[in-house]
Amino acid sequence: MSNEAVLHAHSGAHDGHEDHSHEHHHQSFISKYVFSQDHKMIAKQFLITGMVWAVLGGFMSVLFRLQLGYPDANFPWLETILGKWAKGGHISPEAYYALVTTHGTVLVFFVLTAGLSGTFANFLIPLQIGARDMASPFMNMLSYWFFFAASIVMLSSIFVETGPFSGGWTAYPPLSALGDASPGSKSGMDLWIVSMALFVVSSLLGGLNYIATILNMRTKGMSMTRLPLTIWALFFTAVLGVLSFPVLFSGFILLIFDRNFGTSFYLSDIFINGVGALPNEGGSAILYQHLFWFLGHPEVYIILLPAMGMVSEILSVNSRKPIFGYMAMIGSLFAIAILAFLVWAHHMFVTGLNPFLGSVFVLLTLLIAVPSAIKVFNWLTTLWKGNIRFTPGMLFAIGFVSLFISGGLTGIWLGNSALDIHLHDTYFVIAHFHIVMGVASMFGMFAGIYHWFPKMYGRFMNNTLAYIHFWVTFAGAYMIFWPMHYEGLAGMPRRYYDYSIWESFKQFQDLNQFISLVAMIVFAVQFLFLFNFFYSIFKGRKVTTMNPWEANTLEWTAPIHPGHGNWPGEIPEVYRWAYDYGKDGVDFIPQTTPVGADESVEH
Amino acid sequence: MTTTVPQRVSKNIHPHKFVMWVAMGGIIMMFAGLTSAYIVKKNQSSWLQFDLPIEFYYSTAVIVISSISMFLSAKAIKAGKFSQYKIMISITAMLGIIFILLQYLGFKDLQARNIAIVGPKSNSAASFLFVITFLHMMHVLGGVIALLVFWVKAIRSSVEKSSLMSVEVMGTYWHFVGVLWIYLFLFYNWIG
């Protein structure tokens, strides 16, 4: 009833009992491709916008890696594209910090939050739970357009005279609160905060929809414990977003007041060179850090959980085995979601935090190892003795598991407040979070794209290009970030512009050069993926069967090119969980197959 | 798959109503964040003590009454008493506007007592009071705009079946901002 109600309420033409495919004749270009309310089109909009940002954000990292790898070299072409920010072909310190900041903001929020969960929550939730669309397709459309507006504002900040914000993606005051603190703190910061406010609205609108859709609009027979793990992961992701983004927003509001209306929430009587002492009194910059990290930590799980969910699904499909420990997987997702809210101060061990309080956060942080280990164990046991099909999606899923293990282990180091005193703000931290959250989630995203591309566009991507893309990216990711652990252990700090002038860090010059070189190669290889993606949309091998991967979930029971409403006629009914692979000697049993009389009972 | 799928009836709440509940969870988190920041800040140095503006007491009464009129308008539309619904929904909107005006007068009152809420001379105590109250005002304003839309719809057309659900969603939100204000009011009095 809810399903029909929603489509009726918003686009009267849709009727659950008729064939949807012929409706395309009535849709204009604008309503089909631009202001679309179809969750599948919105998903593609999120994906392609995310890709644009990934290219921009990735290119920024190439630029600042040039500085780190070749601090003495001049690249005249840099002046051509960056102008005054790279006088004489040498990136200026201001530009360096602006690049690092924008790279972080863009990758964390625009690529791995909007691009990842925006794409796959929109695409998979209605298709995998058996719904015609989201609870509110209109809000869903708004969610994308708020993200688009945020993108435009962020993009425009790159072009203002004083440059984009340059105080780090965390936007700590006083750099973010005082226009006089640095060039990037002027209008670049204004645009940054407007963009982020729009982004928060986008995330909230999306998250509300995902939760309501999953809880209310499942098809008949689709109980919560029959949901594919992708949906569980996207559900917890949305819950985390809805509960933590508003707190970030409250932190931003106080920041706006400090910045523009002279209040003293974060600012105190700081002395600025050339300006003098501020009239502010008694503000606390640490207060901002608490509000920021209360979002900031859940944010890493907002990024990671969708990847975990998709990887679970892809591993099971391509191992031709049920996922190992389905309930444990849900339980560990739940545990991670709860713990996500209780560990934020581990980002703040060196802020003068009370050591006793710190020890509580150490304990809670290390507890995350438990659900994480459960997940890793279950992924490995799903692979164990599986009849593995090494599709590109599968390779990226296995790559995800590898990266999650490697990056997760260093999390145990950093979670200790005593060790963190040495490791904080070193390259060790960069290595840790890039592997465990950045690259791992990118791998989850690639896995998802390769796996669901046939459902999105009715064609396959090219496998050869995909394999090259995988192996170079996988090897490259380790070659870039593994050496950073050594640099970090040796005390090499983050965020420095030029290490060659430091006696202690000069020794890493060659290593930095190596990292930069690999980073450029890996960046270049992503264009193989992009070419593969866009070429395959139009020219890829056509999908000829509804279920090319022989998977159990509902999206593969929809037509190859589903219309708005997803299923012509009735929504299929569900009789079993999503992981009946190799049961009773049958390779796979879709969720829509009724349980046979002589079937064995377990699940 | 070919057999008719029986309609899933009414065990679940309508998705739009559910969306409102989840959104309220998000709004609660935002105010929880702000009021915790308030507590943290209060325990640090130079916190100004002052009495809450008297207007806030009046506005509390106004928003409680508006909740009652909202309740009555939902009740009226359920009973099919359309003219009563029109009156009640417009009363609710009016009370919402009065609430916002009273909050504004409350800020004026602070200024009259030389307590700066923004600017270089401001103290965080007053700034916090202003920012939190202002954000709540914005939520009430959103509600008032929605109420006015309902009111215009009610004048223009006759009763529609579908509007019952949206009136219920509206009522949920309106009671929520009311309760939220009562929480803030108690918070200011208890902590501040």
PDB file of C-alpha atoms in Angstrom, chain A residues 124 127-129 222 226-231 313 317 451-452 546-547 550-558 567 574 577-579 581 588-592:
ATOM      1  CA  LEU A 124      19.889  -0.377  -4.492  1.00  0.00           C
ATOM      2  CA  LEU A 127      15.459  -2.423  -6.122  1.00  0.00           C
ATOM      3  CA  GLN A 128      16.662  -4.756  -3.391  1.00  0.00           C
ATOM      4  CA  ILE A 129      13.787  -4.359  -0.942  1.00  0.00           C
ATOM      5  CA  MET A 222      10.861  -9.163   2.932  1.00  0.00           C
ATOM      6  CA  ARG A 226      15.828 -11.379   4.819  1.00  0.00           C
ATOM      7  CA  LEU A 227      17.352  -8.110   3.644  1.00  0.00           C
ATOM      8  CA  PRO A 228      20.628  -8.270   1.727  1.00  0.00           C
ATOM      9  CA  LEU A 229      23.523  -6.934   3.812  1.00  0.00           C
ATOM     10  CA  THR A 230      23.890  -3.983   1.441  1.00  0.00           C
ATOM     11  CA  ILE A 231      20.569  -2.690   2.688  1.00  0.00           C
ATOM     12  CA  GLU A 313      26.996  -9.010  -1.140  1.00  0.00           C
ATOM     13  CA  VAL A 317      27.522 -13.846  -5.035  1.00  0.00           C
ATOM     14  CA  HIS A 451      28.965  -5.302 -10.128  1.00  0.00           C
ATOM     15  CA  TRP A 452      25.838  -3.220 -10.668  1.00  0.00           C
ATOM     16  CA  MET A 546      17.932 -10.530 -16.460  1.00  0.00           C
ATOM     17  CA  ASN A 547      20.344 -12.106 -13.995  1.00  0.00           C
ATOM     18  CA  GLU A 550      23.168 -15.498 -11.148  1.00  0.00           C
ATOM     19  CA  ALA A 551      22.438 -13.623  -7.942  1.00  0.00           C
ATOM     20  CA  ASN A 552      19.511 -14.049  -5.573  1.00  0.00           C
ATOM     21  CA  THR A 553      18.533 -10.499  -4.800  1.00  0.00           C
ATOM     22  CA  LEU A 554      15.466  -8.743  -6.141  1.00  0.00           C
ATOM     23  CA  GLU A 555      17.108  -6.202  -8.438  1.00  0.00           C
ATOM     24  CA  TRP A 556      17.899  -9.045 -10.850  1.00  0.00           C
ATOM     25  CA  THR A 557      14.213  -9.949 -11.165  1.00  0.00           C
ATOM     26  CA  ALA A 558      13.473  -6.531 -12.660  1.00  0.00           C
ATOM     27  CA  TRP A 567       8.722  -3.946 -12.015  1.00  0.00           C
ATOM     28  CA  VAL A 574       9.989 -12.758  -1.201  1.00  0.00           C
ATOM     29  CA  TRP A 577      16.864 -14.675   2.611  1.00  0.00           C
ATOM     30  CA  ALA A 578      19.241 -13.397  -0.052  1.00  0.00           C
ATOM     31  CA  TYR A 579      22.043 -15.927   0.382  1.00  0.00           C
ATOM     32  CA  TYR A 581      23.856 -20.222  -2.791  1.00  0.00           C
ATOM     33  CA  PHE A 588      21.487 -20.350  -6.433  1.00  0.00           C
ATOM     34  CA  ILE A 589      17.878 -19.888  -5.392  1.00  0.00           C
ATOM     35  CA  PRO A 590      16.481 -16.361  -5.931  1.00  0.00           C
ATOM     36  CA  GLN A 591      14.594 -14.745  -3.097  1.00  0.00           C
ATOM     37  CA  THR A 592      11.400 -14.952  -5.136  1.00  0.00           C
TER      38      THR A 592
END
